[in-house]
Short mmCIF file of C-alpha atoms in Angstrom, two decimals:
data_model
loop_
_atom_site.label_atom_id
_atom_site.label_comp_id
_atom_site.label_asym_id
_atom_site.label_seq_id
_atom_site.Cartn_x
_atom_site.Cartn_y
_atom_site.Cartn_z
CA MET D 1 -4.88 32.45 18.84
CA LYS D 2 -7.11 34.76 20.59
CA ASN D 3 -5.90 35.71 24.22
CA LYS D 4 -5.13 38.75 26.09
CA TYR D 5 -2.02 39.44 24.22
CA LEU D 6 -3.73 39.61 20.78
CA SER D 7 -3.32 43.40 20.67
CA THR D 8 0.31 43.08 21.55
CA GLY D 9 1.05 40.65 18.84
CA ILE D 10 -0.66 43.02 16.28
CA GLY D 11 1.43 45.72 17.52
CA LEU D 12 4.61 43.51 17.05
CA TYR D 13 3.56 42.40 13.53
CA ILE D 14 3.03 46.12 12.45
CA ASN D 15 6.59 46.57 13.44
CA TYR D 16 7.74 43.98 11.11
CA ILE D 17 5.70 45.35 8.23
CA ILE D 18 7.64 48.41 8.61
CA HIS D 19 10.82 46.50 9.11
CA GLY D 20 9.94 44.94 5.80
CA ALA D 21 10.23 48.21 4.24
CA GLY D 22 13.39 48.96 6.14
CA THR D 23 15.09 45.82 4.49
CA ILE D 24 14.74 47.21 1.04
CA ILE D 25 14.56 51.05 1.74
CA LEU D 26 18.39 51.55 0.83
CA ALA D 27 18.29 49.39 -2.28
CA GLN D 28 15.09 50.92 -3.50
CA ASN D 29 16.47 54.50 -3.01
CA THR D 30 19.96 53.72 -4.47
CA GLU D 31 19.65 56.43 -7.23
CA PHE D 32 17.99 59.09 -4.82
CA LEU D 33 20.99 58.63 -2.18
CA SER D 34 23.71 58.57 -4.88
CA GLU D 35 22.41 61.95 -6.31
CA LYS D 36 21.99 63.31 -2.67
CA TRP D 37 25.53 62.44 -1.68
CA GLY D 38 26.94 63.04 -5.26
CA VAL D 39 28.58 59.57 -5.37
CA LYS D 40 28.40 56.40 -7.66
CA THR D 41 26.18 53.58 -6.96
CA GLY D 42 28.86 51.43 -5.56
CA VAL D 43 29.39 53.90 -2.57
CA VAL D 44 25.56 53.50 -1.78
CA LEU D 45 25.89 49.76 -1.89
CA TRP D 46 28.85 49.99 0.65
CA VAL D 47 26.42 51.91 2.89
CA ILE D 48 23.84 49.00 2.43
CA SER D 49 26.40 46.64 3.60
CA ALA D 50 26.40 48.38 6.94
CA LEU D 51 22.86 47.02 7.80
CA GLY D 52 24.10 43.47 7.73
CA LEU D 53 27.16 44.37 9.70
CA GLY D 54 25.23 46.16 12.24
CA ARG D 55 22.87 43.13 12.74
CA ILE D 56 25.55 40.54 13.01
CA PHE D 57 27.65 42.67 15.41
CA SER D 58 24.65 43.28 17.93
CA MET D 59 22.83 39.96 17.71
CA VAL D 60 24.52 38.13 20.63
CA PHE D 61 24.74 40.91 22.96
CA SER D 62 21.18 42.23 22.26
CA GLY D 63 19.82 38.81 22.99
CA ALA D 64 21.48 38.58 26.39
CA LEU D 65 20.19 42.15 27.16
CA SER D 66 16.69 41.07 26.18
CA ASP D 67 16.83 38.29 28.83
CA ARG D 68 18.13 40.52 31.41
CA PHE D 69 15.95 43.56 31.17
CA GLY D 70 12.70 42.04 29.52
CA ARG D 71 11.08 42.21 26.12
CA LYS D 72 9.03 45.37 26.18
CA PRO D 73 11.79 47.94 26.82
CA PHE D 74 13.93 46.25 24.32
CA ILE D 75 11.33 46.42 21.53
CA LEU D 76 10.80 50.00 22.09
CA LEU D 77 14.53 50.60 22.12
CA GLY D 78 14.40 48.87 18.69
CA ILE D 79 11.80 51.20 17.46
CA VAL D 80 13.78 54.24 18.58
CA THR D 81 16.87 53.08 16.94
CA TYR D 82 14.77 52.35 13.74
CA ILE D 83 13.49 55.99 13.70
CA LEU D 84 17.07 57.13 14.03
CA PHE D 85 17.98 54.92 11.07
CA PHE D 86 15.13 56.29 8.66
CA LEU D 87 15.69 59.88 9.51
CA GLY D 88 19.41 59.68 9.90
CA ILE D 89 20.02 58.28 6.42
CA LEU D 90 17.67 60.76 4.90
CA TYR D 91 19.50 63.87 6.55
CA SER D 92 23.23 62.39 6.47
CA PRO D 93 25.27 64.95 4.53
CA THR D 94 27.85 62.32 3.48
CA PRO D 95 27.86 58.52 2.69
CA GLN D 96 30.25 58.00 5.75
CA ILE D 97 27.62 59.43 8.10
CA GLY D 98 24.99 57.44 6.09
CA PHE D 99 27.01 54.25 6.78
CA ILE D 100 26.99 54.91 10.67
CA PHE D 101 22.95 55.35 10.51
CA ALA D 102 22.72 52.11 8.32
CA PHE D 103 24.88 50.46 10.98
CA LEU D 104 22.18 51.59 13.59
CA GLY D 105 19.55 50.25 11.17
CA GLY D 106 21.09 46.74 11.59
CA ILE D 107 21.29 47.22 15.40
CA ALA D 108 17.59 48.18 15.30
CA ASN D 109 16.77 44.99 13.44
CA ALA D 110 18.81 42.95 16.01
CA PHE D 111 16.89 44.65 18.89
CA LEU D 112 13.43 43.93 17.36
CA ASP D 113 14.31 40.22 16.76
CA THR D 114 15.85 39.54 20.17
CA GLY D 115 12.79 41.30 21.82
CA THR D 116 9.88 40.24 19.47
CA TYR D 117 10.52 36.55 18.97
CA PRO D 118 10.75 35.69 22.60
CA ALA D 119 7.70 38.05 23.47
CA LEU D 120 5.64 36.19 20.77
CA ILE D 121 6.63 32.76 21.87
CA GLU D 122 5.86 33.73 25.52
CA ALA D 123 2.55 35.33 24.52
CA PHE D 124 1.22 32.59 22.37
CA PRO D 125 2.80 29.20 23.83
CA GLU D 126 0.11 26.95 22.18
CA ARG D 127 0.81 28.35 18.72
CA SER D 128 4.35 29.69 19.07
CA GLY D 129 5.59 28.12 15.88
CA VAL D 130 2.96 30.05 13.79
CA ALA D 131 3.26 33.18 15.93
CA SER D 132 6.92 33.20 14.85
CA ILE D 133 6.19 32.46 11.19
CA LEU D 134 3.76 35.33 11.04
CA VAL D 135 6.79 37.70 11.57
CA GLY D 136 8.10 36.79 8.16
CA PHE D 137 4.81 37.18 6.67
CA ALA D 138 4.45 40.81 8.03
CA VAL D 139 7.94 41.41 6.58
CA SER D 140 6.78 40.22 3.23
CA TRP D 141 3.83 42.59 3.32
CA GLY D 142 6.30 45.36 4.18
CA GLN D 143 8.41 44.53 1.15
CA PHE D 144 5.29 44.49 -1.16
CA LEU D 145 3.95 47.75 0.16
CA TYR D 146 7.05 49.99 0.11
CA PRO D 147 7.72 49.67 -3.63
CA LEU D 148 4.08 50.81 -4.13
CA LEU D 149 4.84 53.96 -1.84
CA LEU D 150 7.79 54.73 -3.96
CA ALA D 151 5.63 54.41 -7.25
CA PHE D 152 3.09 56.65 -5.81
CA LEU D 153 5.57 59.46 -4.86
CA VAL D 154 7.34 58.93 -8.24
CA SER D 155 4.03 59.23 -10.26
CA ARG D 156 3.10 62.45 -8.38
CA GLU D 157 6.51 63.83 -8.60
CA LEU D 158 6.96 64.28 -4.91
CA TRP D 159 10.31 64.28 -2.88
CA LEU D 160 11.44 60.78 -2.34
CA GLY D 161 12.51 61.61 1.21
CA TYR D 162 8.93 61.10 2.23
CA SER D 163 9.56 57.47 1.58
CA PHE D 164 11.88 57.58 4.72
CA ILE D 165 9.63 59.99 6.81
CA ILE D 166 6.46 57.92 6.53
CA PRO D 167 7.90 54.61 7.88
CA ALA D 168 9.54 56.63 10.63
CA ILE D 169 6.10 58.28 11.50
CA PHE D 170 4.28 55.01 11.27
CA ILE D 171 6.69 52.84 13.48
CA GLY D 172 6.88 55.81 15.97
CA ALA D 173 2.99 55.84 16.36
CA ASN D 174 3.21 52.09 16.72
CA ALA D 175 5.64 52.64 19.49
CA VAL D 176 2.97 54.55 21.41
CA PHE D 177 0.56 51.72 20.77
CA ILE D 178 2.92 49.05 22.03
CA ALA D 179 3.80 51.08 24.98
CA THR D 180 0.17 50.74 26.25
CA ARG D 181 0.14 46.94 25.57
CA LYS D 182 0.52 44.18 28.14
CA PHE D 183 3.29 41.70 27.85
CA PRO D 184 3.81 38.20 29.39
CA LYS D 185 5.21 38.47 32.84
CA TYR D 186 8.99 38.37 32.48
CA VAL D 187 10.79 35.76 34.69
CA LYS D 188 14.55 36.18 35.24
CA ASN D 189 14.97 33.37 37.73
CA ILE D 190 13.30 30.73 35.75
CA LYS D 191 14.06 27.92 38.18
CA ASN D 192 12.20 29.48 41.09
CA SER D 193 9.22 30.29 38.68
CA THR D 194 5.82 28.74 38.94
CA ASP D 195 4.62 30.27 35.67
CA GLU D 196 2.96 28.09 33.25
CA GLN D 197 5.09 29.14 30.38
CA VAL D 198 8.19 27.71 31.93
CA ILE D 199 6.70 24.60 33.51
CA GLY D 200 8.93 22.39 31.33
CA TYR D 201 11.99 23.71 32.83
CA GLU D 202 12.80 20.50 34.72
CA LYS D 203 12.78 18.34 31.69
CA ASN D 204 15.04 20.84 30.12
CA GLU D 205 17.66 19.98 32.53
CA LYS D 206 18.38 17.13 29.93
CA VAL D 207 19.40 19.92 27.35
CA ARG D 208 23.12 20.11 26.60
CA TRP D 209 25.18 22.69 24.72
CA PHE D 210 25.08 20.17 21.75
CA ASP D 211 21.26 21.00 21.31
CA ALA D 212 22.06 24.73 21.05
CA VAL D 213 24.87 23.97 18.40
CA VAL D 214 22.71 21.77 16.44
CA CYS D 215 20.01 24.48 16.30
CA VAL D 216 22.42 27.15 15.32
CA LEU D 217 24.07 25.08 12.56
CA TYR D 218 20.53 24.38 11.26
CA SER D 219 19.96 28.14 10.96
CA PHE D 220 23.05 28.42 8.82
CA PHE D 221 22.46 25.54 6.47
CA CYS D 222 18.68 26.37 6.10
CA GLN D 223 19.33 29.92 5.24
CA ALA D 224 22.24 28.94 3.00
CA THR D 225 19.86 26.54 1.11
CA SER D 226 17.41 29.38 0.23
CA TYR D 227 19.94 32.03 -0.27
CA VAL D 228 21.26 29.94 -3.18
CA VAL D 229 18.10 29.92 -4.71
CA VAL D 230 17.60 33.56 -4.07
CA ASN D 231 20.97 34.44 -5.76
CA TRP D 232 21.12 31.86 -8.53
CA LEU D 233 17.72 30.25 -9.48
CA ALA D 234 16.80 33.14 -11.96
CA ASN D 235 20.04 32.64 -13.94
CA TYR D 236 19.57 28.79 -13.63
CA ALA D 237 16.03 28.92 -14.95
CA SER D 238 17.20 31.17 -17.80
CA GLU D 239 20.49 29.60 -18.90
CA ILE D 240 19.80 25.82 -18.11
CA ALA D 241 16.11 25.45 -18.42
CA GLY D 242 15.61 27.96 -21.36
CA VAL D 243 13.24 30.32 -19.38
CA SER D 244 12.93 33.78 -20.69
CA VAL D 245 14.25 36.86 -18.57
CA SER D 246 10.69 37.92 -17.66
CA GLY D 247 9.71 34.24 -17.10
CA SER D 248 12.63 33.91 -14.64
CA ARG D 249 11.22 36.89 -12.57
CA ILE D 250 7.83 35.19 -12.58
CA ILE D 251 9.60 31.98 -11.16
CA MET D 252 11.17 34.10 -8.27
CA SER D 253 7.69 35.51 -7.63
CA LEU D 254 6.58 31.88 -7.01
CA TYR D 255 9.37 31.62 -4.43
CA GLY D 256 7.68 34.43 -2.41
CA ALA D 257 4.24 33.04 -3.15
CA GLY D 258 5.35 29.75 -1.47
CA ALA D 259 6.84 31.65 1.67
CA ILE D 260 3.23 33.24 1.98
CA LEU D 261 1.42 29.87 1.51
CA CYS D 262 3.47 28.17 4.23
CA VAL D 263 1.76 30.30 6.87
CA PRO D 264 -1.74 28.56 6.47
CA LEU D 265 -0.19 25.49 5.67
CA THR D 266 1.93 25.36 8.96
CA TYR D 267 -1.01 26.26 10.86
CA LYS D 268 -2.96 23.34 9.59
CA LEU D 269 0.06 20.97 10.06
CA GLU D 270 0.20 22.07 13.65
CA ASP D 271 -3.33 20.62 14.14
CA HIS D 272 -2.25 17.26 12.76
CA VAL D 273 1.33 16.70 14.14
CA LYS D 274 2.60 16.18 17.70
CA ASN D 275 5.03 19.10 17.65
CA ASP D 276 7.08 21.48 15.64
CA SER D 277 10.05 19.31 15.31
CA ASN D 278 7.86 16.89 13.01
CA ILE D 279 7.08 20.06 10.70
CA VAL D 280 10.88 20.92 10.54
CA LEU D 281 11.55 17.41 9.31
CA ILE D 282 8.85 17.46 6.83
CA TYR D 283 10.10 20.68 5.40
CA SER D 284 13.57 19.59 5.42
CA LEU D 285 12.75 16.59 3.41
CA VAL D 286 10.84 18.78 0.95
CA SER D 287 13.83 20.93 0.46
CA VAL D 288 16.10 17.83 -0.33
CA ALA D 289 13.42 16.49 -2.84
CA ALA D 290 12.98 19.70 -4.56
CA VAL D 291 16.62 20.26 -5.21
CA MET D 292 16.94 16.64 -6.43
CA LEU D 293 13.98 17.13 -8.82
CA LEU D 294 15.40 20.38 -10.10
CA LEU D 295 18.62 18.53 -10.87
CA LEU D 296 16.95 15.44 -12.69
CA PHE D 297 14.36 17.53 -14.73
CA LYS D 298 15.76 20.82 -16.14
CA THR D 299 12.58 22.29 -17.51
CA PRO D 300 10.72 25.59 -16.85
CA LEU D 301 7.90 23.88 -15.11
CA MET D 302 10.13 22.17 -12.73
CA CYS D 303 11.86 25.47 -12.02
CA GLY D 304 8.58 27.05 -11.07
CA ILE D 305 7.72 24.11 -8.75
CA PHE D 306 10.99 23.99 -7.27
CA ALA D 307 10.73 27.89 -6.42
CA MET D 308 7.44 27.34 -4.72
CA LEU D 309 8.42 24.29 -2.81
CA ILE D 310 11.69 25.95 -1.53
CA GLY D 311 9.69 29.03 -0.53
CA ILE D 312 7.43 26.94 1.42
CA ALA D 313 10.16 24.62 2.92
CA CYS D 314 13.01 27.05 3.49
CA GLU D 315 11.76 30.71 3.41
CA GLY D 316 8.24 30.26 4.75
CA GLY D 317 8.98 29.66 8.40
CA VAL D 318 10.92 26.60 9.15
CA MET D 319 13.82 28.61 10.53
CA GLN D 320 11.33 30.28 12.87
CA LEU D 321 10.03 26.93 14.00
CA VAL D 322 13.53 25.71 14.93
CA LEU D 323 14.08 28.99 16.99
CA THR D 324 10.91 28.20 18.77
CA ILE D 325 12.13 24.72 19.49
CA MET D 326 15.47 26.09 20.74
CA THR D 327 13.78 28.49 22.88
CA GLN D 328 12.01 25.37 24.45
CA PHE D 329 15.34 23.74 24.90
CA PHE D 330 16.41 26.87 26.73
CA PRO D 331 13.47 28.69 28.11
CA GLN D 332 15.65 30.78 30.40
CA SER D 333 17.66 32.31 27.50
CA LYS D 334 15.16 32.96 24.69
CA GLY D 335 16.82 36.21 23.88
CA LYS D 336 20.37 34.57 23.73
CA CYS D 337 18.71 31.89 21.54
CA THR D 338 17.56 34.39 19.12
CA GLY D 339 20.86 36.14 19.07
CA PHE D 340 22.91 33.22 18.38
CA TYR D 341 20.49 31.84 16.09
CA TYR D 342 20.14 34.83 13.63
CA SER D 343 23.95 35.56 13.99
CA SER D 344 24.38 32.24 12.38
CA SER D 345 22.02 32.89 9.52
CA GLY D 346 23.67 36.22 9.03
CA LEU D 347 26.87 34.42 8.36
CA ALA D 348 25.22 32.33 5.88
CA THR D 349 23.92 35.42 4.05
CA PHE D 350 27.42 36.87 4.14
CA SER D 351 29.38 33.81 3.11
CA ILE D 352 27.14 32.10 0.48
CA PRO D 353 27.54 34.56 -2.14
CA ILE D 354 31.39 34.24 -1.83
CA ILE D 355 31.35 30.54 -1.85
CA THR D 356 28.89 30.30 -4.82
CA GLY D 357 30.80 32.85 -6.66
CA LYS D 358 33.85 30.46 -6.43
CA ILE D 359 31.68 27.49 -7.56
CA MET D 360 30.32 29.40 -10.59
CA ILE D 361 33.59 28.72 -12.45
CA TYR D 362 32.27 25.19 -12.75
CA GLY D 363 28.92 26.16 -14.07
CA LEU D 364 25.43 26.84 -12.57
CA GLN D 365 24.83 23.08 -12.38
CA MET D 366 27.51 22.58 -9.72
CA ILE D 367 25.88 25.40 -7.68
CA MET D 368 22.76 23.50 -7.46
CA VAL D 369 24.55 20.39 -6.49
CA PHE D 370 26.21 22.47 -3.66
CA ASP D 371 22.64 23.44 -2.79
CA LEU D 372 21.77 19.86 -2.55
CA ILE D 373 24.61 19.08 -0.38
CA VAL D 374 23.78 22.01 1.98
CA ALA D 375 20.05 20.89 2.08
CA LEU D 376 21.17 17.25 2.90
CA ILE D 377 23.19 18.63 5.83
CA ALA D 378 20.19 20.73 6.91
CA LEU D 379 17.98 17.38 6.72
CA VAL D 380 20.54 15.55 8.97
CA LEU D 381 20.43 18.42 11.50
CA ALA D 382 16.59 18.21 11.38
CA ILE D 383 16.76 14.47 12.21
CA ILE D 384 18.91 15.17 15.11
CA ILE D 385 16.76 18.03 16.30
CA TYR D 386 13.56 15.75 15.94
CA GLU D 387 15.16 12.86 17.98
CA ARG D 388 16.50 15.18 20.67
CA TYR D 389 13.06 16.73 21.06
CA ARG D 390 11.48 13.38 21.34
CA ARG D 391 14.06 12.36 24.08
CA ILE D 392 13.56 15.28 26.07
CA PHE D 393 9.91 16.10 25.74
CA GLY D 394 8.55 12.61 24.98
#
């Protein structure tokens, strides 16, 4: 993947290491913020909800703006907004003001997503799928390193506010680095372009709105499949499979290990398959098979195997692969694609806890049956994406 945009890619991945910290920074500092504001934990959780609201609210329009003004300025805008989030939360005198800055944090996430994913796809067209998957890999590292920073501050009895200031400093310094990097030439009028990265546009005239709908729906159902696991697998393992509480946490760590393992696995698969749609189909089949095995064999071993398989098939990058395919369908609207795509996954994150909470009255077994149904729908959508990709690109 070595090319003239390699240093640009490194800068973008550094952003997402810090973003990984940003996704958990409020949850990790719940007690600190509740003491700072003099409120109960529930109020801090209300502030945390603003992150998701801000992201969903801004995803669609941020994608359109990214397509209009280009990737680099939008990424830098996202960094500035993230700095406002980190420092704004820290110095907010009330949770109400904190809510506003948390909302800004969600907007910052949307700005980064709708600028970064298109930029990576344009910078690394031959390995666009892996380039996109590495974003999630970087986020995982941020989520791993940030608790270590907190543990260091606590062990040294230092002010926990530094855990907000340090990410702000790092992402600010990275903004200076990114500002000096080269980005792929941005083409607004793609039909008149001779750029190699948009050479397939004439074939894409066959693309219809139906293809966009299928990809966006896949985002919802794939995210739903993994989010059921995130919310319920630990309980399922302990109550149905007889795993201890500590053992159920180890099982969830296998889920994260699967997500990390997916990166080199996908890299190797891209050397042996024709295109990313084949990999999406393989991972979707693995998801269905994994849920079916869990329902048939309710053992601690199967829970661990299931967690790793779902981590590989759902959390490890298949969603980024479908986004890559969607941007190949609509190369003139990569930002819009990213906006609509991740708005759909955001709706899944919001709605699945509510839906599964209702299903819980029928037991954990029925929640996993629901997960199987969701995975089957995702598989059907993956088959459609595979067929449409084959017809359009050959």
